Amino acid sequence: MIMDKLSRAAQSKGPVCVGLDTRYDYLPAYIKDSSKSLCDRLFEFNKAIIDATHDVSACFKVQIACYEALGLEGLAAFAKTVQYARSKQSIVISDVKRGDISSTATQYAQGHFTGDFETDLITVNAYMGEDAVSPYYPYLEKEKGMFVLIKTSNPSSGDFQDIDVGGAALYEKVASEVSKWGERFIGETGFSAIGAVVGCTYPSELTRIHSLMKNTFFLIPGYGAQGGTGKEIGQFFHDGICGVVNSSRGLITAHKGKTESDDFSEYVRAACIAMKEDIEKWL
Amino acid sequence: MIMDKLSRAAQSKGPVCVGLDTRYDYLPAYIKDSSKSLCDRLFEFNKAIIDATHDVSACFKVQIACYEALGLEGLAAFAKTVQYARSKQSIVISDVKRGDISSTATQYAQGHFTGDFETDLITVNAYMGEDAVSPYYPYLEKEKGMFVLIKTSNPSSGDFQDIDVGGAALYEKVASEVSKWGERFIGETGFSAIGAVVGCTYPSELTRIHSLMKNTFFLIPGYGAQGGTGKEIGQFFHDGICGVVNSSRGLITAHKGKTESDDFSEYVRAACIAMKEDIEKWL
């Protein structure tokens, strides 16, 4: 089961998830100035980061929006990035947040669990209910997994997720349901192949959600640029919450203002190690 | 404003939205057997349907999942399809149901309102709150628009959307909020550039939502294969609800079992006209 593999990777290599939310601006000049295609320039940046951080991170999260923004060349870079990271035995989360009716979700499952974009885990939006999630189930038996959005890290996440639904917030109701859906897919480490996304920008909510989702491994965005701190994360882990903590901008722009050369990935690696230590010192 | 343009197209050409949820299986043998690339075969199918139906349909909805399922070649066919339909002066809705934090939504907006995938309208999931939707606002002044999911057509849509949130269902709360967000973007026909998706599989819910979203133009999926009927739709329009009604499988597989040749699009055209008449006879 993929969540066994991911939780073990987090244990052995630390809980950092490197977010490859790559934008053209982030590329150092030596890559921007090369004569390669846009796809190859984006990939060269990501490849250097993967090479520099795969031994000090649990996994990579690749945000597809950054590649969709650049059209077909961007998506070719997305495919190459996911394929390369997996070829290095790293675990990859494709952050796609897809959510659609059953027949359509079946297509997304095919798209992201097979073929050009084949990944290990995807993020999923469950607003449409269980039949928007169940088409992914057949893949959970085949070393694939997903993270369902529960309480997201953004400032407006409360608009709907925090609404009172009879003594509980909507996100709590979603947490309980998703936890039930995941019971069929629990691996040997005790985690379900259906994980949950909860932003560390909402610490008390994460604690509450954990109490409703005991067999759940978390994908925790919001560290760094969005405001989450190592102390808070350390406290979560101390309280028995298990998961990986994503940082994107905070890591992959660590070289900005420092170098425009091919030593850039050393700064990214240093930032990754600093983040790992910032969390681990509280354990 | 795009919603003025779309509502006028629905008035003059009828309310049918042709759903290009194209799957390889749907292609007639003469296209499957050609030596063209997968991208070009998918596009040839879509092009023939666009040519055969653009004068009897209000718009096309292209479901990106069907193309993502086929990887980079599939997405190249998606791009060509959207570009071709727009070049024929048809309005295109890219059914992407994206939803993500502000910085990421900005990337999706760039991806679908500019460049290879440039379209007229997209579908959006608002579970993450207004800051997952507001990055699209700058484009609404530039002839772009969106449809936000309110009450979806699938059987499980009630899992969360129907939850009681203090005397109202969650979808009603979402409807009221989205209607407020849309007030700034009302065009000369009285419709906001922020429309709403409500499945016609839930007729009483659609009526209720319309009462909460008076300036809203609707994208109504669920006709045909999913169970919605012309009589129900006719009643909605009679009650003052304005929108386009999508059918995908019911139209683009109309040739199956009848022909495998290049006359296939005549069957799709006939199905499109039959659907238009099935709705209009109740008006």
Coordinates of C-alpha atoms in Angstrom, one line a residue:
Chain A
M1 CA 0.0 0.0 0.0
I2 CA 1.3 3.4 -1.0
M3 CA 0.5 5.0 2.4
D4 CA 2.8 2.4 4.1
K5 CA 5.5 3.4 1.7
L6 CA 5.0 7.1 2.2
S7 CA 4.8 6.9 6.0
R8 CA 8.0 4.9 6.0
A9 CA 9.7 7.4 3.8
A10 CA 8.6 10.2 6.1
Q11 CA 10.0 8.3 9.0
S12 CA 13.4 7.6 7.4
K13 CA 14.0 10.7 5.4
G14 CA 12.0 13.3 7.4
P15 CA 8.5 14.8 6.9
V16 CA 9.3 17.3 4.2
C17 CA 7.3 17.3 1.0
V18 CA 9.0 19.4 -1.7
G19 CA 6.4 21.3 -3.6
L20 CA 7.3 21.7 -7.3
D21 CA 5.0 24.6 -8.0
T22 CA 7.4 25.7 -10.6
R23 CA 7.0 29.0 -12.4
Y24 CA 9.2 30.4 -15.1
D25 CA 10.3 33.3 -12.9
Y26 CA 11.9 30.9 -10.5
L27 CA 14.4 29.6 -13.0
P28 CA 18.0 30.8 -12.6
A29 CA 19.4 32.8 -15.5
Y30 CA 21.6 30.0 -16.8
I31 CA 18.5 27.9 -17.5
K32 CA 16.3 30.8 -18.8
D33 CA 19.1 31.7 -21.2
S34 CA 19.6 28.3 -22.6
S35 CA 18.3 27.5 -26.1
K36 CA 16.3 24.5 -24.9
S37 CA 12.5 24.3 -25.3
L38 CA 10.3 25.7 -22.5
C39 CA 9.4 22.1 -21.5
D40 CA 13.1 21.2 -21.2
R41 CA 14.0 24.3 -19.3
L42 CA 11.2 23.7 -16.7
F43 CA 12.3 20.1 -16.5
E44 CA 15.9 21.0 -16.1
F45 CA 15.0 23.1 -13.0
N46 CA 12.9 20.4 -11.5
K47 CA 15.4 17.7 -12.2
A48 CA 18.1 19.6 -10.4
I49 CA 15.8 20.1 -7.4
I50 CA 14.8 16.4 -7.4
D51 CA 18.5 15.3 -7.5
A52 CA 19.4 17.7 -4.7
T53 CA 16.5 16.9 -2.3
H54 CA 15.3 13.3 -2.9
D55 CA 17.4 11.9 0.0
V56 CA 16.2 14.6 2.5
S57 CA 12.5 14.7 1.6
A58 CA 9.7 12.2 2.0
C59 CA 8.1 12.9 -1.4
F60 CA 7.5 15.5 -4.1
K61 CA 4.2 17.3 -4.7
V62 CA 3.8 18.6 -8.2
Q63 CA 1.2 21.3 -8.6
I64 CA -0.3 20.8 -12.1
A65 CA -1.8 24.3 -12.3
C66 CA 1.7 25.8 -12.7
Y67 CA 2.2 23.6 -15.8
E68 CA -1.4 24.0 -17.2
A69 CA -0.7 27.7 -17.1
L70 CA 2.0 27.2 -19.7
G71 CA -0.1 25.0 -22.0
L72 CA 1.1 21.9 -23.8
E73 CA 4.8 22.5 -23.2
G74 CA 4.1 23.1 -19.6
L75 CA 2.2 19.8 -19.3
A76 CA 5.0 18.0 -21.1
A77 CA 7.3 19.3 -18.4
F78 CA 4.8 18.1 -15.7
A79 CA 4.8 14.6 -17.2
K80 CA 8.6 14.5 -17.4
T81 CA 8.9 15.7 -13.8
V82 CA 6.6 13.1 -12.4
Q83 CA 8.2 10.4 -14.4
Y84 CA 11.7 11.4 -13.4
A85 CA 11.0 11.7 -9.7
R86 CA 9.4 8.2 -9.7
S87 CA 12.4 6.8 -11.6
K88 CA 14.5 8.0 -8.7
Q89 CA 12.3 5.9 -6.4
S90 CA 10.7 9.0 -4.9
I91 CA 7.0 9.1 -4.1
V92 CA 5.1 11.7 -6.1
I93 CA 1.8 13.4 -5.2
S94 CA 0.2 15.1 -8.2
D95 CA -1.7 18.0 -6.8
V96 CA -4.6 18.1 -9.2
K97 CA -7.6 18.6 -6.8
R98 CA -9.9 16.9 -9.3
G99 CA -13.5 16.3 -8.5
D100 CA -16.3 15.3 -10.9
I101 CA -19.1 12.8 -11.5
S102 CA -18.4 9.1 -11.6
S103 CA -17.9 8.7 -15.3
T104 CA -15.6 11.7 -15.5
A105 CA -13.7 10.8 -12.3
T106 CA -13.0 7.4 -14.1
Q107 CA -11.3 9.4 -16.8
Y108 CA -9.2 11.4 -14.3
A109 CA -8.2 8.2 -12.6
Q110 CA -7.0 6.8 -15.9
G111 CA -5.2 10.0 -16.7
H112 CA -3.2 10.3 -13.4
F113 CA -2.8 6.6 -12.4
T114 CA -1.7 5.3 -15.9
G115 CA 0.0 6.7 -19.0
D116 CA 2.0 9.9 -19.4
F117 CA 1.0 11.4 -16.1
E118 CA 1.2 8.2 -14.0
T119 CA 1.8 9.2 -10.4
D120 CA 1.6 7.6 -6.9
L121 CA -1.0 9.8 -5.2
I122 CA -3.4 12.6 -6.3
T123 CA -5.3 15.2 -4.4
V124 CA -9.1 15.1 -4.7
N125 CA -12.0 17.4 -4.0
A126 CA -15.0 15.6 -2.5
Y127 CA -17.7 18.4 -2.7
M128 CA -19.6 16.2 -5.2
G129 CA -19.8 13.3 -2.8
E130 CA -18.6 9.7 -2.7
D131 CA -19.3 8.8 -6.3
A132 CA -16.8 11.5 -7.3
V133 CA -14.2 9.6 -5.2
S134 CA -15.1 5.9 -5.6
P135 CA -13.8 5.7 -9.2
Y136 CA -10.3 5.9 -7.8
Y137 CA -10.9 3.0 -5.4
P138 CA -9.8 0.2 -7.9
Y139 CA -6.4 1.8 -8.1
L140 CA -5.9 1.9 -4.3
E141 CA -5.3 -1.9 -4.4
K142 CA -2.6 -1.2 -6.9
E143 CA -0.2 0.9 -4.9
K144 CA -2.0 4.2 -5.7
G145 CA -3.5 6.6 -3.2
M146 CA -5.2 9.9 -2.7
F147 CA -5.5 12.9 -0.4
V148 CA -9.0 14.3 0.0
L149 CA -9.4 18.0 0.8
I150 CA -10.8 18.5 4.3
K151 CA -9.7 21.9 5.6
T152 CA -7.6 23.8 3.2
S153 CA -4.8 26.3 4.1
N154 CA -6.1 29.4 2.4
P155 CA -7.7 32.5 4.1
S156 CA -11.2 31.9 2.7
S157 CA -11.3 28.2 3.5
G158 CA -13.8 29.0 6.2
D159 CA -16.4 30.4 3.7
F160 CA -18.0 27.0 3.4
Q161 CA -15.7 24.5 5.2
D162 CA -16.4 26.1 8.6
I163 CA -20.2 26.4 8.2
D164 CA -22.1 24.9 11.2
V165 CA -23.9 21.8 10.2
G166 CA -25.7 21.0 13.4
G167 CA -23.1 21.3 16.1
A168 CA -20.1 20.5 13.9
A169 CA -18.3 22.4 11.1
L170 CA -18.7 21.1 7.6
Y171 CA -15.0 20.1 7.5
E172 CA -15.7 17.8 10.5
K173 CA -18.6 16.2 8.7
V174 CA -16.4 15.7 5.6
A175 CA -13.6 14.3 7.8
S176 CA -15.9 11.7 9.3
E177 CA -17.3 10.6 6.0
V178 CA -13.9 10.4 4.3
S179 CA -12.5 8.4 7.2
K180 CA -15.4 5.9 6.7
W181 CA -14.7 5.6 3.0
G182 CA -11.0 4.9 3.8
E183 CA -11.7 2.0 6.2
R184 CA -11.5 -0.5 3.4
F185 CA -8.1 0.5 2.4
I186 CA -6.0 0.4 5.5
G187 CA -2.4 -0.9 5.1
E188 CA 0.0 -2.6 7.5
T189 CA 1.2 0.7 9.1
G190 CA -2.4 1.4 10.0
F191 CA -3.0 4.2 7.5
S192 CA -5.6 4.2 4.8
A193 CA -4.7 4.8 1.2
I194 CA -7.2 7.7 1.4
G195 CA -5.4 10.5 3.2
A196 CA -6.5 14.0 4.0
V197 CA -5.3 17.5 3.2
V198 CA -5.4 19.9 6.2
G199 CA -3.5 23.2 6.2
C200 CA -1.2 23.8 9.1
T201 CA -2.5 27.4 9.0
Y202 CA -5.4 26.0 11.0
P203 CA -3.8 24.1 13.9
S204 CA -6.8 23.6 16.2
E205 CA -8.8 22.3 13.2
L206 CA -6.1 19.8 12.3
T207 CA -6.1 18.5 15.9
R208 CA -9.9 18.2 15.8
I209 CA -9.8 16.4 12.4
H210 CA -7.2 14.0 13.6
S211 CA -9.5 12.9 16.4
L212 CA -12.1 12.1 13.7
M213 CA -9.7 10.4 11.3
K214 CA -7.5 8.1 13.4
N215 CA -6.2 5.9 10.5
T216 CA -5.4 8.9 8.3
F217 CA -2.0 10.1 7.0
F218 CA -2.1 13.8 6.3
L219 CA -0.8 16.0 3.6
I220 CA -0.2 19.3 5.4
P221 CA 0.3 22.4 3.3
G222 CA 0.8 25.9 4.6
Y223 CA 4.4 25.8 6.0
G224 CA 6.6 28.7 5.3
A225 CA 5.3 31.2 2.8
Q226 CA 1.7 30.6 4.0
G227 CA 2.6 31.0 7.7
G228 CA 2.9 27.6 9.3
T229 CA 5.9 27.1 11.7
G230 CA 8.0 24.1 12.7
K231 CA 6.9 24.5 16.3
E232 CA 3.3 24.0 15.4
I233 CA 4.1 21.0 13.2
G234 CA 6.3 19.5 15.9
Q235 CA 3.4 19.8 18.3
F236 CA 1.1 17.9 15.8
F237 CA 3.6 15.1 15.5
H238 CA 4.0 15.0 19.3
D239 CA 0.2 14.6 19.5
G240 CA 0.3 11.6 17.3
I241 CA -0.6 13.2 14.0
C242 CA 1.3 11.6 11.1
G243 CA 1.9 13.2 7.7
V244 CA 4.1 15.1 5.3
V245 CA 4.5 18.8 5.4
N246 CA 4.6 20.6 2.1
S247 CA 6.5 23.7 1.3
S248 CA 6.8 25.1 -2.3
R249 CA 7.9 28.7 -2.7
G250 CA 9.9 28.5 0.6
L251 CA 12.1 25.8 -0.9
I252 CA 12.2 26.1 -4.7
T253 CA 12.9 29.9 -4.6
A254 CA 15.6 29.6 -1.9
H255 CA 18.3 30.5 -4.5
K256 CA 16.6 33.8 -5.6
G257 CA 18.9 36.8 -5.0
K258 CA 21.8 34.5 -4.3
T259 CA 22.8 32.7 -7.5
E260 CA 21.8 32.5 -11.1
S261 CA 24.1 29.5 -11.8
D262 CA 24.0 25.8 -11.6
D263 CA 24.8 25.8 -7.9
F264 CA 21.2 27.0 -7.3
S265 CA 20.0 23.5 -6.2
E266 CA 22.4 23.6 -3.3
Y267 CA 20.3 26.5 -1.8
V268 CA 17.2 24.5 -2.3
R269 CA 18.7 21.5 -0.6
A270 CA 19.9 23.7 2.3
A271 CA 16.4 25.1 2.6
C272 CA 14.9 21.6 2.6
I273 CA 17.3 20.5 5.4
A274 CA 16.7 23.6 7.4
M275 CA 12.9 23.0 7.2
K276 CA 13.4 19.3 8.2
E277 CA 15.5 20.4 11.2
D278 CA 13.0 23.2 12.1
I279 CA 10.3 20.6 12.4
E280 CA 12.4 17.7 13.9
K281 CA 13.9 19.9 16.7
W282 CA 10.5 20.0 18.3
L283 CA 10.1 16.2 18.4
Chain B
M1 CA -19.8 40.3 -21.4
I2 CA -19.6 36.7 -22.3
M3 CA -22.9 35.8 -20.5
D4 CA -24.7 38.3 -22.7
K5 CA -23.3 36.6 -25.8
L6 CA -24.1 33.1 -24.4
S7 CA -27.7 34.0 -23.5
R8 CA -28.2 35.5 -26.9
A9 CA -26.8 32.4 -28.6
A10 CA -29.2 30.2 -26.5
Q11 CA -32.1 32.5 -27.6
S12 CA -31.3 32.4 -31.3
K13 CA -29.9 28.9 -31.7
G14 CA -31.7 27.0 -28.9
P15 CA -30.5 26.0 -25.4
V16 CA -28.5 22.9 -26.3
C17 CA -24.9 22.7 -25.1
V18 CA -23.1 19.9 -27.0
G19 CA -20.8 18.1 -24.6
L20 CA -17.6 16.9 -26.2
D21 CA -16.8 14.3 -23.6
T22 CA -15.0 12.4 -26.3
R23 CA -13.7 8.9 -25.7
Y24 CA -11.8 6.8 -28.1
D25 CA -14.6 4.2 -28.2
Y26 CA -17.0 6.7 -29.6
L27 CA -15.0 7.2 -32.8
P28 CA -16.4 5.6 -36.0
A29 CA -14.3 3.0 -37.6
Y30 CA -13.2 5.2 -40.5
I31 CA -11.5 7.5 -38.0
K32 CA -10.1 4.8 -35.7
D33 CA -8.6 3.0 -38.8
S34 CA -6.9 6.1 -40.2
S35 CA -3.1 6.4 -39.9
K36 CA -3.4 9.8 -38.2
S37 CA -2.0 10.4 -34.7
L38 CA -4.3 9.9 -31.7
C39 CA -4.5 13.6 -31.3
D40 CA -5.6 14.1 -34.9
R41 CA -8.1 11.3 -34.8
L42 CA -9.8 12.7 -31.7
F43 CA -9.8 16.1 -33.2
E44 CA -11.2 14.9 -36.5
F45 CA -14.2 13.4 -34.6
N46 CA -14.8 16.6 -32.6
K47 CA -14.3 18.8 -35.7
A48 CA -17.0 16.9 -37.6
I49 CA -19.4 17.3 -34.7
I50 CA -18.7 21.0 -34.3
D51 CA -19.2 21.5 -38.1
A52 CA -22.5 19.5 -37.9
T53 CA -24.0 21.2 -34.8
H54 CA -22.6 24.7 -34.3
D55 CA -25.7 26.3 -36.0
V56 CA -28.2 24.3 -33.9
S57 CA -26.5 24.6 -30.5
A58 CA -25.8 27.5 -28.1
C59 CA -22.3 26.3 -27.2
F60 CA -19.9 23.4 -26.7
K61 CA -18.7 22.1 -23.4
V62 CA -15.4 20.2 -23.6
Q63 CA -14.8 17.9 -20.6
I64 CA -11.0 18.0 -20.1
A65 CA -11.0 14.7 -18.1
C66 CA -11.6 12.7 -21.2
Y67 CA -8.5 14.3 -22.8
E68 CA -6.3 14.2 -19.6
A69 CA -7.1 10.4 -19.6
L70 CA -5.2 10.1 -22.8
G71 CA -2.1 12.1 -21.7
L72 CA -0.3 14.7 -23.8
E73 CA -1.8 13.6 -27.1
G74 CA -5.2 13.8 -25.5
L75 CA -4.6 17.3 -24.2
A76 CA -3.3 18.4 -27.6
A77 CA -6.6 17.3 -29.0
F78 CA -8.4 19.2 -26.3
A79 CA -6.5 22.4 -27.3
K80 CA -7.2 21.9 -31.0
T81 CA -10.9 21.3 -30.3
V82 CA -11.3 24.4 -28.1
Q83 CA -9.4 26.5 -30.7
Y84 CA -11.4 25.2 -33.6
A85 CA -14.8 25.7 -32.0
R86 CA -13.9 29.3 -31.1
S87 CA -12.6 29.9 -34.6
K88 CA -16.2 29.0 -35.8
Q89 CA -17.5 31.8 -33.6
S90 CA -19.0 29.2 -31.2
I91 CA -18.8 29.8 -27.5
V92 CA -16.8 27.2 -25.5
I93 CA -17.1 26.1 -21.9
S94 CA -14.1 24.2 -20.7
D95 CA -15.4 21.8 -18.1
V96 CA -12.4 21.7 -15.8
K97 CA -14.0 22.1 -12.3
R98 CA -10.7 23.5 -11.0
G99 CA -10.6 24.8 -7.4
D100 CA -7.4 25.8 -5.5
I101 CA -5.8 28.5 -3.3
S102 CA -5.4 31.9 -4.7
S103 CA -1.9 31.7 -6.1
T104 CA -2.7 28.4 -7.7
A105 CA -6.1 29.6 -9.1
T106 CA -4.1 32.4 -10.7
Q107 CA -2.2 29.8 -12.6
Y108 CA -5.4 27.9 -13.7
A109 CA -6.8 31.3 -14.9
Q110 CA -3.8 31.9 -17.0
G111 CA -3.9 28.3 -18.3
H112 CA -7.6 28.4 -19.4
F113 CA -8.1 32.1 -20.3
T114 CA -4.9 32.6 -22.3
G115 CA -2.5 30.5 -24.4
D116 CA -3.0 27.0 -25.9
F117 CA -6.2 26.2 -23.9
E118 CA -7.8 29.7 -24.2
T119 CA -11.6 29.3 -23.8
D120 CA -14.6 31.5 -23.1
L121 CA -15.9 30.0 -19.8
I122 CA -14.7 27.4 -17.3
T123 CA -16.4 25.5 -14.6
V124 CA -15.1 26.1 -11.0
N125 CA -15.4 24.3 -7.7
A126 CA -15.8 26.8 -4.8
Y127 CA -15.4 24.4 -1.8
M128 CA -12.2 26.3 -0.9
G129 CA -14.1 29.7 -0.6
E130 CA -14.0 33.0 -2.4
D131 CA -10.2 33.3 -2.7
A132 CA -10.3 30.2 -4.9
V133 CA -12.6 32.0 -7.3
S134 CA -11.5 35.6 -7.1
P135 CA -8.3 35.1 -9.2
Y136 CA -10.6 34.6 -12.2
Y137 CA -12.3 38.0 -11.7
P138 CA -9.9 40.1 -13.7
Y139 CA -10.7 38.0 -16.7
L140 CA -14.5 38.5 -16.3
E141 CA -14.0 42.1 -17.6
K142 CA -12.3 40.7 -20.7
E143 CA -15.1 38.6 -22.2
K144 CA -14.5 35.5 -20.0
G145 CA -16.8 33.8 -17.6
M146 CA -17.3 30.9 -15.2
F147 CA -19.9 28.5 -13.9
V148 CA -19.5 27.6 -10.2
L149 CA -20.8 24.2 -9.0
I150 CA -23.8 24.6 -6.8
K151 CA -25.8 21.4 -7.0
T152 CA -24.3 18.7 -9.2
S153 CA -26.2 16.1 -11.3
N154 CA -24.7 13.0 -9.8
P155 CA -26.4 10.5 -7.4
S156 CA -24.0 11.3 -4.4
S157 CA -24.2 15.0 -4.8
G158 CA -26.3 15.1 -1.6
D159 CA -23.5 13.7 0.6
F160 CA -22.4 17.2 1.4
Q161 CA -24.3 19.6 -0.8
D162 CA -27.7 18.7 0.9
I163 CA -26.4 18.9 4.4
D164 CA -28.6 21.1 6.6
V165 CA -26.7 24.2 7.6
G166 CA -29.2 25.8 9.9
G167 CA -32.5 25.7 8.1
A168 CA -31.1 25.6 4.6
A169 CA -29.1 23.1 2.6
L170 CA -25.4 23.7 2.0
Y171 CA -26.0 24.2 -1.8
E172 CA -28.4 27.0 -0.9
K173 CA -25.8 28.7 1.2
V174 CA -23.3 28.3 -1.7
A175 CA -25.9 29.7 -4.1
S176 CA -26.4 32.8 -2.0
E177 CA -22.7 33.5 -1.6
V178 CA -21.9 32.9 -5.3
S179 CA -24.8 35.1 -6.3
K180 CA -23.3 37.9 -4.1
W181 CA -19.8 37.4 -5.7
G182 CA -21.4 37.8 -9.1
E183 CA -23.2 41.1 -8.5
R184 CA -20.2 43.1 -9.7
F185 CA -20.2 41.4 -13.1
I186 CA -23.7 41.8 -14.4
G187 CA -24.0 42.5 -18.1
E188 CA -26.6 44.2 -20.2
T189 CA -28.9 41.1 -20.4
G190 CA -29.0 41.1 -16.6
F191 CA -26.8 38.0 -16.2
S192 CA -23.6 37.8 -14.2
A193 CA -20.4 36.6 -15.8
I194 CA -20.4 34.1 -12.8
G195 CA -23.0 31.5 -13.7
A196 CA -24.0 28.3 -11.8
V197 CA -24.0 24.6 -12.5
V198 CA -27.1 22.8 -11.3
G199 CA -28.1 19.4 -12.6
C200 CA -31.6 18.9 -14.0
T201 CA -31.6 15.6 -12.2
Y202 CA -32.6 17.8 -9.2
P203 CA -35.6 19.8 -10.5
S204 CA -36.9 21.2 -7.2
E205 CA -33.4 22.2 -6.1
L206 CA -32.9 24.1 -9.3
T207 CA -36.1 26.0 -8.8
R208 CA -35.0 26.8 -5.2
I209 CA -31.5 27.9 -6.4
H210 CA -33.0 30.1 -9.1
S211 CA -34.9 32.0 -6.4
L212 CA -31.6 32.7 -4.6
M213 CA -29.7 33.6 -7.8
K214 CA -31.9 35.9 -9.8
N215 CA -29.2 37.3 -12.1
T216 CA -27.7 33.9 -12.9
F217 CA -27.4 32.1 -16.1
F218 CA -27.3 28.3 -15.6
L219 CA -25.3 25.5 -17.0
I220 CA -27.6 22.5 -16.6
P221 CA -26.1 19.1 -17.1
G222 CA -28.0 15.8 -16.6
Y223 CA -30.2 15.7 -19.7
G224 CA -30.5 12.4 -21.5
A225 CA -28.1 9.7 -20.3
Q226 CA -28.3 11.0 -16.7
G227 CA -32.1 11.1 -16.7
G228 CA -33.3 14.7 -17.2
T229 CA -36.2 15.2 -19.6
G230 CA -37.3 18.0 -22.0
K231 CA -40.6 18.4 -20.1
E232 CA -38.7 19.2 -16.9
I233 CA -36.4 21.6 -18.7
G234 CA -39.3 23.2 -20.5
Q235 CA -40.9 23.8 -17.1
F236 CA -37.8 25.5 -15.8
F237 CA -37.6 27.9 -18.7
H238 CA -41.3 28.5 -18.4
D239 CA -40.6 29.5 -14.7
G240 CA -38.0 32.1 -15.8
I241 CA -34.8 30.1 -15.4
C242 CA -32.3 30.8 -18.1
G243 CA -29.5 28.6 -19.1
V244 CA -28.0 26.0 -21.5
V245 CA -28.7 22.3 -21.2
N246 CA -25.8 20.0 -21.7
S247 CA -25.9 16.5 -23.2
S248 CA -22.8 14.6 -24.0
R249 CA -23.2 10.8 -24.5
G250 CA -26.7 11.3 -25.7
L251 CA -25.5 13.4 -28.6
I252 CA -22.0 12.3 -29.5
T253 CA -22.7 8.6 -29.5
A254 CA -25.9 9.0 -31.6
H255 CA -24.2 7.2 -34.5
K256 CA -23.2 4.1 -32.6
G257 CA -24.7 1.0 -34.1
K258 CA -25.9 3.0 -37.1
T259 CA -22.8 3.9 -39.1
E260 CA -19.0 3.7 -39.0
S261 CA -18.5 6.1 -41.8
D262 CA -18.1 9.8 -42.4
D263 CA -21.9 10.4 -42.3
F264 CA -21.7 9.8 -38.5
S265 CA -22.0 13.5 -37.7
E266 CA -25.5 13.6 -39.4
Y267 CA -26.7 11.4 -36.6
V268 CA -25.2 13.7 -34.0
R269 CA -26.8 16.7 -35.7
A270 CA -30.2 14.9 -35.8
A271 CA -29.9 14.1 -32.1
C272 CA -29.0 17.7 -31.3
I273 CA -32.0 18.9 -33.2
A274 CA -34.2 16.3 -31.6
M275 CA -33.0 17.4 -28.1
K276 CA -33.6 21.1 -29.0
E277 CA -37.2 20.3 -30.2
D278 CA -37.8 18.0 -27.1
I279 CA -37.1 21.1 -24.9
E280 CA -38.7 23.8 -27.1
K281 CA -42.0 22.0 -27.6
W282 CA -42.7 22.6 -23.9
L283 CA -42.1 26.4 -24.1

